[in-house]
PDB file of C-alpha atoms in Angstrom:
ATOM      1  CA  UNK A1305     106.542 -32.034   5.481  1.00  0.00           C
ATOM      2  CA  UNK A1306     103.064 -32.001   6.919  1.00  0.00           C
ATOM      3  CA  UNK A1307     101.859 -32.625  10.306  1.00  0.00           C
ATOM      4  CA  UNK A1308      97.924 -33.581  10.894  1.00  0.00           C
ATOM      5  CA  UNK A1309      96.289 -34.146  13.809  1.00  0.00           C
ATOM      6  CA  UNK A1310      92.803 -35.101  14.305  1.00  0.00           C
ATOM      7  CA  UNK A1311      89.862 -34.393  16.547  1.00  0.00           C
ATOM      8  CA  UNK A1312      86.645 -34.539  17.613  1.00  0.00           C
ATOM      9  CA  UNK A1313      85.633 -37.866  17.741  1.00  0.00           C
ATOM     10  CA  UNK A1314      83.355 -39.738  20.033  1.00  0.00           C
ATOM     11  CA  UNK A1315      80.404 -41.518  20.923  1.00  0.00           C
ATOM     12  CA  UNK A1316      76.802 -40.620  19.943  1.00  0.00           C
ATOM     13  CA  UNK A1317      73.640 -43.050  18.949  1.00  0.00           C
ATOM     14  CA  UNK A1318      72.165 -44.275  16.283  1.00  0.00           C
ATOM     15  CA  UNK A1319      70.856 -41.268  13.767  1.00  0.00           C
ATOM     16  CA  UNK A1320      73.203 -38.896  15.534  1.00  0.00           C
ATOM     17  CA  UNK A1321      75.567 -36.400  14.143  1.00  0.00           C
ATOM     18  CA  UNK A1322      79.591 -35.810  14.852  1.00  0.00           C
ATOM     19  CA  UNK A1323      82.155 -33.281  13.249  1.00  0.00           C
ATOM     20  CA  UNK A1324      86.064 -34.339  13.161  1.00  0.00           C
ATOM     21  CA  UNK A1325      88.543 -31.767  12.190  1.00  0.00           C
ATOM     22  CA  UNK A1326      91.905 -32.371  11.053  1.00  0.00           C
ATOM     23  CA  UNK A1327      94.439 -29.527  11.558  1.00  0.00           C
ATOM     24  CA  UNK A1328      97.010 -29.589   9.375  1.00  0.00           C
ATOM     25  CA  UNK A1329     100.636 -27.963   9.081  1.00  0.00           C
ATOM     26  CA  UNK A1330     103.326 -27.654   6.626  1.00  0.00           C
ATOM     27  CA  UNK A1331     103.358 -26.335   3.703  1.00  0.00           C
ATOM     28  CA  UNK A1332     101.490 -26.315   0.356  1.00  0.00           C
ATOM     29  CA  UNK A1333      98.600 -28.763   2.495  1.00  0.00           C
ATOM     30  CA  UNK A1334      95.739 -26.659  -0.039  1.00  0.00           C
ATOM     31  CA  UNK A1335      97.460 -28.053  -2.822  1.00  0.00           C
ATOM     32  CA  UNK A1336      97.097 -31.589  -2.069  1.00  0.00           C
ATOM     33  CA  UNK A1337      94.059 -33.991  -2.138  1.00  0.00           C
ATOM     34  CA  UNK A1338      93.112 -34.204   1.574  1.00  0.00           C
ATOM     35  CA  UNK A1339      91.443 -37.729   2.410  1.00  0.00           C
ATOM     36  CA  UNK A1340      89.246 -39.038   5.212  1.00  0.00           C
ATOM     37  CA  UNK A1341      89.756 -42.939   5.909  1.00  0.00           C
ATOM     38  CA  UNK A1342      88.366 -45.202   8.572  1.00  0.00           C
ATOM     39  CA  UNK A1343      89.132 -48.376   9.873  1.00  0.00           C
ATOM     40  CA  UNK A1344      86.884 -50.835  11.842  1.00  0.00           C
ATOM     41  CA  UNK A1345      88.304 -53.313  14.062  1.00  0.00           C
ATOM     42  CA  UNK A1346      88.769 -56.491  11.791  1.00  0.00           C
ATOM     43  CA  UNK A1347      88.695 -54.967   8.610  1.00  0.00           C
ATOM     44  CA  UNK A1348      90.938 -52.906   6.285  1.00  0.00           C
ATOM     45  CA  UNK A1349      91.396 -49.154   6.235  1.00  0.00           C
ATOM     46  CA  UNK A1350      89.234 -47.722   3.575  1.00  0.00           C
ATOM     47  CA  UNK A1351      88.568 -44.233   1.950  1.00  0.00           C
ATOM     48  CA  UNK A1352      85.295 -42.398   3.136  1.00  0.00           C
ATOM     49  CA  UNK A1353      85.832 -39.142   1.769  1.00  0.00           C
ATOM     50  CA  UNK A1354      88.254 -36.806  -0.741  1.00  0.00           C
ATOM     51  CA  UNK A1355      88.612 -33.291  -1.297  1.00  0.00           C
ATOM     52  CA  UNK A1356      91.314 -31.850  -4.129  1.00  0.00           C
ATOM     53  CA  UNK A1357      93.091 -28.874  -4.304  1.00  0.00           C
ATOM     54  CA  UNK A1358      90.484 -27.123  -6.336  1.00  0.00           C
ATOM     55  CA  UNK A1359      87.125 -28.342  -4.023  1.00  0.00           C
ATOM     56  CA  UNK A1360      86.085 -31.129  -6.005  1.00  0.00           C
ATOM     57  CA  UNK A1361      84.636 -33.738  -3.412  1.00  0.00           C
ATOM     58  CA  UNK A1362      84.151 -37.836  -3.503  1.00  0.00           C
ATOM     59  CA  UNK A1363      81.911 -40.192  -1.200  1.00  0.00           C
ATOM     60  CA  UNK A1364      82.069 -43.586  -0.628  1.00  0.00           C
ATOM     61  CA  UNK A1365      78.816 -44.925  -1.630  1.00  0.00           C
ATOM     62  CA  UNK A1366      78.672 -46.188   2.048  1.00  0.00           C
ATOM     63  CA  UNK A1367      78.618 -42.848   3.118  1.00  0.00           C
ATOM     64  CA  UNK A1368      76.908 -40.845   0.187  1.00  0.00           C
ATOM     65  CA  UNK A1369      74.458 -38.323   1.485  1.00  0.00           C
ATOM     66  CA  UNK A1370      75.204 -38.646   4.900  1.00  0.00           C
ATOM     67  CA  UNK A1371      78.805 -37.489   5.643  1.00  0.00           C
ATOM     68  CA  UNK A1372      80.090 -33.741   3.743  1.00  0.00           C
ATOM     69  CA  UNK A1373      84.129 -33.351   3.312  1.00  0.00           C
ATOM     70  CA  UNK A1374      85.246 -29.650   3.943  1.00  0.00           C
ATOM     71  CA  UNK A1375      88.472 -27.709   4.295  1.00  0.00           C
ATOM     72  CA  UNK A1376      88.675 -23.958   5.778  1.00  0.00           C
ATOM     73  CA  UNK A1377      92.033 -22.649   4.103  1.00  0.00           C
ATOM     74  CA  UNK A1378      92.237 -20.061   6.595  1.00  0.00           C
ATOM     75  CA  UNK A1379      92.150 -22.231   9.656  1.00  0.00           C
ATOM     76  CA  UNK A1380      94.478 -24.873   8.126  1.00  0.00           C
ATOM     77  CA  UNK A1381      91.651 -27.396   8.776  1.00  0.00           C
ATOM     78  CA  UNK A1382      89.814 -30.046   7.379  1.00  0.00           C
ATOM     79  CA  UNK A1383      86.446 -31.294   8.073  1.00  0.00           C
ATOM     80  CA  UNK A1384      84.143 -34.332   8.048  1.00  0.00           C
ATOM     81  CA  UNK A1385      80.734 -33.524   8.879  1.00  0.00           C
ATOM     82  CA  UNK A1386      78.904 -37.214   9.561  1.00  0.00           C
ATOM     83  CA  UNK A1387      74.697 -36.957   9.762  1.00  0.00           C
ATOM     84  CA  UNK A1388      72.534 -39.741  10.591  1.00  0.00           C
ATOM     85  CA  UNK A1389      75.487 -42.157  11.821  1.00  0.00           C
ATOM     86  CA  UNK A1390      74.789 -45.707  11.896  1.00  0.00           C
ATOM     87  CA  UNK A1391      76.659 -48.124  13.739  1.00  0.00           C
ATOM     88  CA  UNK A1392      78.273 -49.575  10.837  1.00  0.00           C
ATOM     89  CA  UNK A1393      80.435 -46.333  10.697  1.00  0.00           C
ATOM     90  CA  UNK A1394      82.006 -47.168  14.350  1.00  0.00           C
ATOM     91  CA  UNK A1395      85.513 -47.132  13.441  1.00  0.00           C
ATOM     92  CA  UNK A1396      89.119 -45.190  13.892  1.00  0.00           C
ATOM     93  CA  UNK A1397      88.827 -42.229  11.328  1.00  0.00           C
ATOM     94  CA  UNK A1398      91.970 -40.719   9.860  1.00  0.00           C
ATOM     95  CA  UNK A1399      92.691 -38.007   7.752  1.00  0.00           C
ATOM     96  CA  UNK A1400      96.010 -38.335   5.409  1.00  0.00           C
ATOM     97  CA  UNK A1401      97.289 -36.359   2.691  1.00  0.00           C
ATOM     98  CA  UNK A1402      98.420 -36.746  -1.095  1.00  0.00           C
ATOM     99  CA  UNK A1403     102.091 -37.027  -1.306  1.00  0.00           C
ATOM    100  CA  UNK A1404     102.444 -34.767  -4.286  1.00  0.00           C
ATOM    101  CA  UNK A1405      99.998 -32.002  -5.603  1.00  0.00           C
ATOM    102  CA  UNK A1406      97.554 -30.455  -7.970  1.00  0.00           C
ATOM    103  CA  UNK A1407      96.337 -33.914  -9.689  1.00  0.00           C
ATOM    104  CA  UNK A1408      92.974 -35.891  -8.819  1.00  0.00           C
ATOM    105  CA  UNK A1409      92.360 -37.617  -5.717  1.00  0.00           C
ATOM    106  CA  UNK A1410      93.978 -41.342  -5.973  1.00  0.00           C
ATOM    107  CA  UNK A1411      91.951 -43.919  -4.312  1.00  0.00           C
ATOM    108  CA  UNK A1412      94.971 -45.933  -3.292  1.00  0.00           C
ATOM    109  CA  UNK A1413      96.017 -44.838   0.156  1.00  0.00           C
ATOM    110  CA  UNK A1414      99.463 -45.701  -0.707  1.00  0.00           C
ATOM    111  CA  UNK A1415     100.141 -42.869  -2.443  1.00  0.00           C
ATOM    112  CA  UNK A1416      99.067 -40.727   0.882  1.00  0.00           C
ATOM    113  CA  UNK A1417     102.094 -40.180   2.841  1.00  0.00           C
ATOM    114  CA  UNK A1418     100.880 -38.164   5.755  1.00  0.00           C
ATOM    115  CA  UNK A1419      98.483 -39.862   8.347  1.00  0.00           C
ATOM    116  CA  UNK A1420      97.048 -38.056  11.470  1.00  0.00           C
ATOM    117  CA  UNK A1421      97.000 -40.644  14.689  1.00  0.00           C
ATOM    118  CA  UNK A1422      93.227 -40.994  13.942  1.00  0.00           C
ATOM    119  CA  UNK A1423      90.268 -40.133  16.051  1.00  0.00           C
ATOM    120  CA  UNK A1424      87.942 -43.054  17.282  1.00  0.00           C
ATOM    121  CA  UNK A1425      83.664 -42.870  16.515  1.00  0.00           C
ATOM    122  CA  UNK A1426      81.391 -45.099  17.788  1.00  0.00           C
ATOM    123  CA  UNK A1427      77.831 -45.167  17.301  1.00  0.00           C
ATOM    124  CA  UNK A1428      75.549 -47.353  19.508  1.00  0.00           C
ATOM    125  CA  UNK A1429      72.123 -48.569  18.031  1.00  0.00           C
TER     126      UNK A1429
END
């Protein structure tokens, strides 16, 4: 079983820049594709950001260039580093985790089956 639990959210303008974390714990969390989702109000929960077991990363092409998915191993932690936030990207972020291990990401976010309470971002224009 994994527990996650986010951080690091808040509110900055236009252009600005914000870090969330996720720290994670349980076991075998490095062997599972790690996801970041978000969810606006009105609208439905969708995938920003993936990072697999072995490092391999994928974007949203909403968020492409701007936002950079990292885990530190060490610190049982994973990242999302957003840059030049627009106010499109105010929403509830989450992170979540793959419920088996060692294949590539899925983009369904049913087959995640560990969700952190989710941090909220909002960016003002």
């Amino acid at each position: 079983q994994l527990k996650l639990v986010e951080s690091g959210g808040g509110s900055v303008q236009a252009g600005g820049s914000l870090r969330v974390s996720c720290a994670v714990s349980g076991d075998l969390w490095r062997s599972r594709c790690m996801d970041w989702f978000r969810q606006a109000p009105g609208k439905e929960r969708e995938g920003v950001a993936s990072i697999d077991s072995s490092g391999i990363t994928w974007y949203a092409d909403s968020v492409k260039g701007r936002f950079t998915i990292s885990k530190d191993n060490a610190k049982n932690t994973l990242y999302l580093e957003m840059n030049s936030l627009r106010p499109e990207d105010t929403a509830m972020y989450f992170c979540a985790a793959d419920r088996t291990w060692f294949r590539i990401c899925p983009r369904d976010e049913r087959d995640f089956d560990y969700w952190g309470q989710g941090t909220q971002v909002t960016v003002s224009s």
